[in-house]
Amino acid sequence: MAQRDKHADGMWKARAIGVSALLLSVSIGPSLAQQKMDVGKHFDVFNQFCPAAMAGEAALREVLPGPGPFGEKVWSASPDETWVTYQSGIDDVLIIGSFRRGTALEMRECMVQQITSDAPSVDDLEAAFLERVPKGDGISISGGKVEEQIPPVGAFASTPPDFRNDRREYMVEGALPVPNAIFVGSMGQGNFRIFSFVQVLAE
Amino acid sequence: MTEQLALRTGLAAGLICLNTLSAPAQSIDAAALWDRYMATCAGLLTDLQGTVSALEPLTPNSEGGVSEDGMFFIYESGDEDGLVGDHIYLGRHGGTATVYCDVFDTQIGGGEFAQTAAALREVMEERTGQAASGGALTRFAPPDTGLRIYGGHQDWAGFSVSGAFERADVVTMGEVVRQGYGGVSAVSASLTFYAIVPDNG
């Protein structure tokens, strides 16, 4: 990995931030109403579905039967039925995940995410996350601020060498009722997601 | 995992729309993805401290980053058409550690979904000597979420296989997703495992 020129250049940074904001508007789509980023709602949706997902497909189907609130199918399976996925939404908050079988182990994942350009600062997102994340005996949290350098390649070629993508990444253990389930919080400008993951013996 | 890839792909597709790049499309090299998966993730199972030490040069002066407590690592690089990268989450807690290791490759305008999915499955089976489970499916996107841009449905493929590592209880998960927006298509592939490992650090 090449060392990058460290010369500060505020114009580059401003340009990158501007591009990021524009990207968000393009990526989200012109016809999609912009709702304000709501960290509390993420946790509400997560708590509604993801602990159940960590407990297993049957438990999740009780709280997330198809079709979804917008008529979406929600559940899909591979032809051999060893990979079962779900995808739905509460307003503009996405809920997505899967169950994998086919080995002696079952992998379960569940993610809640909202993408919007109407979001608080990364510092405020992180504060809101840390305020709500489970705490207490038996719960550990790792991670934190990550200053990520964007590779100046292809579509990112105009990214300035001194630009750092400010993201906050956390892994929380012991916060969910299923043993060894991890809870991850990942956030950046205009982007917030929390997800959980566990591996259990196949039933 | 590919849920994250899906959103990266959307971002990258947006970038392509903006920049209207016309570079020739490239396909995802499933074998190269596997090699990078092994190079990046395998050491975490057997020599956590040594692997972490090797990752620590991922400072803000390189293409990626590491969290202030040294427990989250990201590396991203790429070419004209896309991004390749790794995400590693660590939770270290006195003698053991929880590891989530994910490598991905996203190619804008390159690769064909079914071909990429078949290639990924093939390399997963070839390299492990085990039959992979899983296959392709269609996910229907809820209309009010960010996935609306993908036109209501997405093609995905997901595979699971053991045997990549000496530990039989570590399952490798492979995923491929095709997405598009505004006439721009992208294919992403990822390989991931999650495990609790001895921590020699």
Coordinates of C-alpha atoms in Angstrom, one line a residue:
Chain A
M1 CA 0.0 0.0 0.0
A2 CA 1.5 3.2 -1.1
Q3 CA 2.1 6.0 1.3
R4 CA -0.1 9.0 0.4
D5 CA 0.8 12.6 0.2
K6 CA -0.2 14.1 3.5
H7 CA -0.5 17.7 2.3
A8 CA -3.6 19.2 3.7
D9 CA -6.0 20.6 1.2
G10 CA -9.3 21.9 2.5
M11 CA -10.8 22.3 -1.0
W12 CA -10.3 18.6 -1.7
K13 CA -12.0 17.7 1.5
A14 CA -14.9 20.0 0.8
R15 CA -15.2 18.5 -2.6
A16 CA -15.2 15.0 -1.3
I17 CA -17.9 15.8 1.2
G18 CA -19.9 17.4 -1.5
V19 CA -19.6 14.4 -3.7
S20 CA -20.6 12.2 -0.8
A21 CA -23.8 14.2 -0.2
L22 CA -24.6 14.2 -3.9
L23 CA -24.0 10.5 -4.0
L24 CA -26.4 9.9 -1.2
S25 CA -29.1 11.8 -3.1
V26 CA -28.4 9.9 -6.3
S27 CA -28.2 6.5 -4.6
I28 CA -31.3 6.9 -2.6
G29 CA -33.3 8.0 -5.6
P30 CA -35.2 11.1 -6.5
S31 CA -38.6 9.8 -5.7
L32 CA -37.8 8.6 -2.3
A33 CA -38.9 11.0 0.5
Q34 CA -36.0 11.8 2.7
Q35 CA -36.7 10.9 6.3
K36 CA -34.5 12.1 9.1
M37 CA -32.0 9.6 10.5
D38 CA -33.5 8.1 13.6
V39 CA -31.1 6.1 15.7
G40 CA -33.8 5.3 18.3
K41 CA -35.9 3.8 15.5
H42 CA -33.1 1.6 14.5
F43 CA -32.9 0.2 17.9
D44 CA -36.6 -0.2 18.1
V45 CA -36.7 -2.1 14.8
F46 CA -33.6 -4.1 15.8
N47 CA -35.1 -5.1 19.1
Q48 CA -38.4 -6.0 17.4
F49 CA -36.8 -8.5 15.0
C50 CA -33.1 -9.3 15.5
P51 CA -33.2 -11.0 18.9
A52 CA -35.9 -13.2 17.4
A53 CA -33.6 -13.8 14.3
M54 CA -30.8 -14.8 16.6
A55 CA -33.1 -17.3 18.3
G56 CA -33.9 -18.9 14.9
E57 CA -36.1 -18.8 11.8
A58 CA -39.2 -20.0 13.5
A59 CA -39.0 -17.3 16.1
L60 CA -38.4 -14.6 13.5
R61 CA -41.3 -15.8 11.3
E62 CA -43.6 -15.2 14.3
V63 CA -42.8 -11.5 14.3
L64 CA -42.0 -11.1 10.6
P65 CA -44.4 -13.1 8.5
G66 CA -44.7 -12.3 4.9
P67 CA -45.8 -10.3 3.1
G68 CA -44.3 -7.2 4.5
P69 CA -46.0 -3.9 5.2
F70 CA -45.4 -2.8 1.6
G71 CA -46.6 -6.1 0.1
E72 CA -43.0 -7.3 -0.3
K73 CA -42.5 -11.1 -0.3
V74 CA -40.0 -10.9 2.7
W75 CA -38.9 -14.5 2.6
S76 CA -36.9 -16.3 -0.1
A77 CA -34.9 -19.5 -0.2
S78 CA -32.3 -21.1 -2.4
P79 CA -33.5 -24.2 -4.3
D80 CA -31.9 -26.6 -1.8
E81 CA -33.5 -24.5 1.0
T82 CA -30.2 -24.3 3.0
W83 CA -30.1 -20.6 2.6
V84 CA -33.2 -18.7 3.7
T85 CA -33.3 -14.9 3.5
Y86 CA -35.6 -12.2 4.6
Q87 CA -35.9 -8.5 3.6
S88 CA -38.5 -6.0 4.7
G89 CA -38.8 -2.5 6.0
I90 CA -40.4 -0.3 8.6
D91 CA -40.9 3.0 6.8
D92 CA -37.5 3.7 5.3
V93 CA -35.6 1.5 7.8
L94 CA -34.4 -1.7 6.2
I95 CA -34.5 -5.1 7.9
I96 CA -32.5 -7.8 6.2
G97 CA -30.8 -11.1 7.0
S98 CA -30.6 -14.8 6.5
F99 CA -30.2 -18.3 7.9
R100 CA -27.6 -20.7 6.5
R101 CA -27.6 -24.4 7.0
G102 CA -26.0 -27.2 5.0
T103 CA -23.2 -27.8 7.5
A104 CA -23.3 -29.0 11.1
L105 CA -23.6 -25.3 12.0
E106 CA -26.3 -22.7 11.3
M107 CA -25.4 -19.1 10.7
R108 CA -27.9 -16.4 11.5
E109 CA -27.6 -12.8 10.6
C110 CA -29.9 -9.8 11.0
M111 CA -29.3 -6.1 10.0
V112 CA -31.2 -2.9 10.4
Q113 CA -30.1 0.1 8.3
Q114 CA -31.3 3.5 7.1
I115 CA -29.7 5.5 4.4
T116 CA -30.6 9.2 4.2
S117 CA -28.9 12.5 3.5
D118 CA -30.8 14.0 6.4
A119 CA -28.6 12.7 9.1
P120 CA -26.8 14.2 12.2
S121 CA -23.1 14.4 12.4
V122 CA -21.0 11.2 12.9
D123 CA -20.2 12.4 16.4
D124 CA -23.9 12.7 17.1
L125 CA -24.7 9.3 15.6
E126 CA -22.0 7.7 17.7
A127 CA -23.3 9.4 20.8
A128 CA -26.8 8.3 20.1
F129 CA -25.5 4.7 19.5
L130 CA -23.5 4.7 22.7
E131 CA -26.4 6.0 24.7
R132 CA -28.6 3.2 23.5
V133 CA -26.2 0.2 23.2
P134 CA -26.7 -2.4 25.9
K135 CA -24.4 -2.1 28.9
G136 CA -23.8 -4.0 32.1
D137 CA -22.2 -7.1 33.5
G138 CA -21.1 -9.6 30.9
I139 CA -21.3 -7.0 28.1
S140 CA -18.1 -5.9 26.4
I141 CA -17.6 -3.4 23.6
S142 CA -14.7 -2.8 21.3
G143 CA -13.9 -0.6 18.3
G144 CA -14.4 3.2 17.9
K145 CA -13.3 5.9 15.5
V146 CA -11.8 4.8 12.3
E147 CA -10.2 7.3 9.9
E148 CA -10.5 5.4 6.7
Q149 CA -8.5 6.4 3.6
I150 CA -10.6 5.9 0.5
P151 CA -8.6 4.3 -2.3
P152 CA -8.1 6.8 -5.1
V153 CA -9.1 4.4 -7.8
G154 CA -11.7 4.4 -10.5
A155 CA -14.7 6.4 -9.5
F156 CA -12.9 7.4 -6.4
A157 CA -9.9 8.7 -8.3
S158 CA -10.7 12.3 -7.3
T159 CA -10.5 11.5 -3.6
P160 CA -7.8 13.7 -2.1
P161 CA -4.9 11.9 -0.5
D162 CA -5.5 13.6 2.8
F163 CA -9.2 12.9 3.0
R164 CA -10.3 10.5 5.7
N165 CA -13.7 8.9 5.8
D166 CA -14.8 9.3 9.4
R167 CA -16.6 6.1 10.5
R168 CA -17.3 4.5 13.8
E169 CA -17.3 0.8 14.2
Y170 CA -18.2 -1.2 17.3
M171 CA -18.6 -4.8 18.2
V172 CA -20.6 -5.6 21.3
E173 CA -20.6 -9.0 22.9
G174 CA -22.9 -10.4 25.6
A175 CA -25.7 -8.0 24.7
L176 CA -28.1 -10.5 23.1
P177 CA -29.8 -13.4 24.8
V178 CA -28.4 -16.0 22.5
P179 CA -24.9 -17.1 23.6
N180 CA -22.0 -15.8 21.5
A181 CA -24.2 -13.6 19.3
I182 CA -22.4 -10.4 18.4
F183 CA -24.0 -7.0 18.0
V184 CA -22.2 -4.6 15.6
G185 CA -22.8 -0.9 15.2
S186 CA -21.4 0.7 12.0
M187 CA -21.9 4.4 11.2
G188 CA -20.6 7.2 9.0
Q189 CA -21.9 10.4 7.4
G190 CA -25.5 9.7 6.3
N191 CA -25.2 6.0 7.1
F192 CA -26.1 4.0 10.2
R193 CA -26.5 0.3 10.6
I194 CA -26.6 -2.2 13.4
F195 CA -26.5 -5.9 12.9
S196 CA -26.2 -9.2 14.8
F197 CA -24.6 -12.5 13.9
V198 CA -24.4 -15.9 15.5
Q199 CA -23.2 -19.4 14.7
V200 CA -25.1 -22.2 16.4
L201 CA -25.2 -26.0 16.1
A202 CA -27.7 -26.9 13.4
E203 CA -31.0 -28.1 14.8
Chain B
M1 CA -21.1 -9.5 4.4
T2 CA -23.0 -8.9 1.3
E3 CA -25.7 -6.9 3.0
Q4 CA -23.0 -4.3 3.4
L5 CA -21.8 -4.9 -0.1
A6 CA -25.3 -4.1 -1.4
L7 CA -25.0 -0.6 0.0
R8 CA -21.5 -0.1 -1.1
T9 CA -22.6 -1.2 -4.6
G10 CA -25.3 1.4 -4.5
L11 CA -22.9 4.0 -3.6
A12 CA -20.4 3.0 -6.2
A13 CA -23.2 2.8 -8.8
G14 CA -24.1 6.4 -7.9
L15 CA -20.5 7.4 -8.4
I16 CA -20.4 5.8 -11.8
C17 CA -23.6 7.7 -12.8
L18 CA -21.9 10.9 -11.8
N19 CA -18.6 10.2 -13.4
T20 CA -19.9 8.4 -16.5
L21 CA -16.8 6.3 -16.6
S22 CA -16.4 4.2 -19.7
A23 CA -13.6 2.0 -18.6
P24 CA -13.8 -1.6 -19.9
A25 CA -15.7 -3.8 -17.5
Q26 CA -13.9 -6.4 -15.5
S27 CA -15.2 -9.6 -14.0
I28 CA -14.8 -10.7 -10.4
D29 CA -11.9 -13.2 -10.1
A30 CA -13.3 -15.7 -7.7
A31 CA -10.0 -17.5 -7.2
A32 CA -8.3 -14.2 -6.4
L33 CA -11.0 -13.4 -3.9
W34 CA -10.5 -16.8 -2.3
D35 CA -6.7 -16.3 -2.1
R36 CA -7.2 -12.9 -0.5
Y37 CA -9.7 -14.4 2.0
M38 CA -7.2 -17.0 3.1
A39 CA -4.4 -14.5 3.2
T40 CA -6.4 -12.0 5.3
C41 CA -8.5 -14.2 7.5
A42 CA -6.8 -17.6 8.0
G43 CA -4.2 -16.3 10.4
L44 CA -6.8 -14.9 12.7
L45 CA -7.8 -18.5 13.6
T46 CA -4.3 -19.7 14.5
D47 CA -2.2 -16.7 15.4
L48 CA -4.4 -13.8 16.3
Q49 CA -1.7 -11.6 17.7
G50 CA 0.7 -12.1 14.8
T51 CA -2.1 -11.4 12.3
V52 CA -3.2 -8.3 14.1
S53 CA 0.4 -7.1 14.2
A54 CA 0.6 -7.6 10.5
L55 CA -2.7 -5.6 10.0
E56 CA -1.7 -2.7 12.2
P57 CA 0.1 -0.9 9.3
L58 CA -3.4 -0.2 8.1
T59 CA -3.1 3.2 9.6
P60 CA -4.7 6.3 8.1
N61 CA -1.6 6.6 5.9
S62 CA -2.7 3.6 3.9
E63 CA -5.8 2.5 2.1
G64 CA -8.0 1.7 5.0
G65 CA -7.9 2.3 8.7
V66 CA -7.9 0.8 12.2
S67 CA -10.0 1.9 15.2
E68 CA -8.3 3.7 18.0
D69 CA -8.4 0.6 20.2
G70 CA -6.9 -1.5 17.5
M71 CA -9.9 -3.8 17.3
F72 CA -11.5 -3.0 14.0
F73 CA -9.6 -3.0 10.7
I74 CA -10.7 -2.0 7.3
Y75 CA -8.7 -2.2 4.1
E76 CA -10.0 -1.1 0.7
S77 CA -8.4 -0.8 -2.6
G78 CA -9.5 -1.3 -6.2
D79 CA -9.2 -0.6 -9.8
E80 CA -11.0 1.5 -12.4
D81 CA -14.2 -0.5 -12.0
G82 CA -14.6 -1.2 -8.4
L83 CA -13.5 -1.9 -5.0
V84 CA -11.9 -4.7 -3.2
G85 CA -11.4 -4.8 0.5
D86 CA -11.6 -6.4 3.9
H87 CA -13.5 -5.7 7.1
I88 CA -12.3 -7.4 10.3
Y89 CA -14.1 -7.0 13.7
L90 CA -12.3 -8.3 16.8
G91 CA -13.6 -8.6 20.3
R92 CA -10.7 -9.6 22.6
H93 CA -11.7 -10.7 26.1
G94 CA -8.9 -12.4 28.0
G95 CA -7.8 -15.6 26.4
T96 CA -10.3 -15.8 23.6
A97 CA -11.5 -13.4 20.9
T98 CA -14.5 -13.1 18.6
V99 CA -13.5 -12.6 15.0
Y100 CA -15.6 -11.6 12.1
C101 CA -13.6 -11.5 8.8
D102 CA -15.1 -10.4 5.5
V103 CA -13.4 -9.8 2.2
F104 CA -15.2 -8.5 -0.8
D105 CA -14.9 -7.5 -4.5
T106 CA -17.3 -5.1 -6.2
Q107 CA -17.1 -4.6 -10.0
I108 CA -19.1 -1.9 -11.6
G109 CA -20.4 -2.8 -15.0
G110 CA -18.5 -6.0 -15.0
G111 CA -19.2 -9.6 -14.4
E112 CA -22.3 -11.6 -15.0
F113 CA -24.3 -12.6 -11.9
A114 CA -24.8 -16.3 -12.7
Q115 CA -21.3 -16.7 -14.0
T116 CA -19.8 -15.1 -10.9
A117 CA -22.0 -17.1 -8.6
A118 CA -21.0 -20.3 -10.4
A119 CA -17.3 -19.4 -10.3
L120 CA -17.5 -18.5 -6.6
R121 CA -19.2 -21.8 -5.7
E122 CA -16.7 -23.7 -7.9
V123 CA -13.7 -22.2 -6.1
M124 CA -15.2 -22.7 -2.7
E125 CA -15.6 -26.4 -3.5
E126 CA -12.3 -26.8 -5.3
R127 CA -10.3 -25.2 -2.5
T128 CA -12.0 -27.1 0.3
G129 CA -12.8 -30.4 -1.3
Q130 CA -16.3 -30.1 0.2
A131 CA -19.6 -29.6 -1.5
A132 CA -21.1 -26.2 -0.9
S133 CA -24.7 -25.7 0.0
G134 CA -27.0 -22.9 -1.0
G135 CA -27.8 -21.4 -4.4
A136 CA -29.4 -18.4 -6.0
L137 CA -32.6 -16.6 -5.0
T138 CA -34.5 -13.4 -5.6
R139 CA -35.0 -10.9 -2.8
F140 CA -37.8 -8.5 -3.0
A141 CA -36.9 -5.0 -1.9
P142 CA -39.2 -3.0 0.4
P143 CA -40.2 0.1 -1.6
D144 CA -39.6 2.8 0.9
T145 CA -36.1 1.8 1.9
G146 CA -32.8 2.6 0.2
L147 CA -33.3 -0.6 -1.8
R148 CA -36.1 1.0 -3.8
I149 CA -33.4 2.0 -6.3
Y150 CA -32.9 -1.5 -7.4
G151 CA -36.3 -1.8 -9.0
G152 CA -38.0 -4.0 -6.5
H153 CA -36.0 -7.2 -6.6
Q154 CA -32.4 -8.3 -6.4
D155 CA -30.6 -11.4 -7.5
W156 CA -28.5 -13.0 -4.8
A157 CA -26.5 -16.2 -4.4
G158 CA -25.3 -17.6 -1.1
F159 CA -23.1 -20.6 -0.4
S160 CA -21.8 -22.2 2.7
V161 CA -18.8 -24.6 3.0
S162 CA -16.6 -26.0 5.7
G163 CA -13.1 -27.3 5.2
A164 CA -11.3 -24.0 4.4
F165 CA -9.5 -24.2 7.7
E166 CA -8.3 -26.9 10.0
R167 CA -11.1 -26.0 12.4
A168 CA -14.1 -27.9 11.2
D169 CA -16.4 -25.6 13.1
V170 CA -15.5 -22.5 10.9
V171 CA -17.9 -22.1 8.0
T172 CA -17.0 -20.0 5.0
M173 CA -19.9 -18.0 3.7
G174 CA -19.9 -16.8 0.1
E175 CA -22.3 -14.3 -1.4
V176 CA -22.9 -12.7 -4.8
V177 CA -25.3 -10.0 -5.5
R178 CA -26.3 -8.2 -8.7
Q179 CA -27.7 -4.7 -8.6
G180 CA -28.3 -1.8 -10.8
Y181 CA -29.5 1.7 -11.0
G182 CA -30.0 4.0 -13.9
G183 CA -28.7 1.5 -16.4
V184 CA -25.5 0.8 -14.5
S185 CA -25.0 -2.7 -13.2
A186 CA -22.7 -4.0 -10.6
V187 CA -21.8 -7.4 -9.2
S188 CA -20.4 -7.9 -5.8
A189 CA -18.9 -11.0 -4.2
S190 CA -17.8 -11.7 -0.6
L191 CA -16.3 -14.4 1.6
T192 CA -16.9 -14.3 5.3
F193 CA -16.4 -16.3 8.5
Y194 CA -17.2 -15.7 12.1
A195 CA -15.5 -17.6 14.9
I196 CA -14.4 -17.6 18.5
V197 CA -10.6 -18.1 18.6
P198 CA -7.8 -18.4 21.1
D199 CA -6.1 -15.1 21.7
N200 CA -2.4 -15.3 22.1
G201 CA -1.9 -11.6 22.4

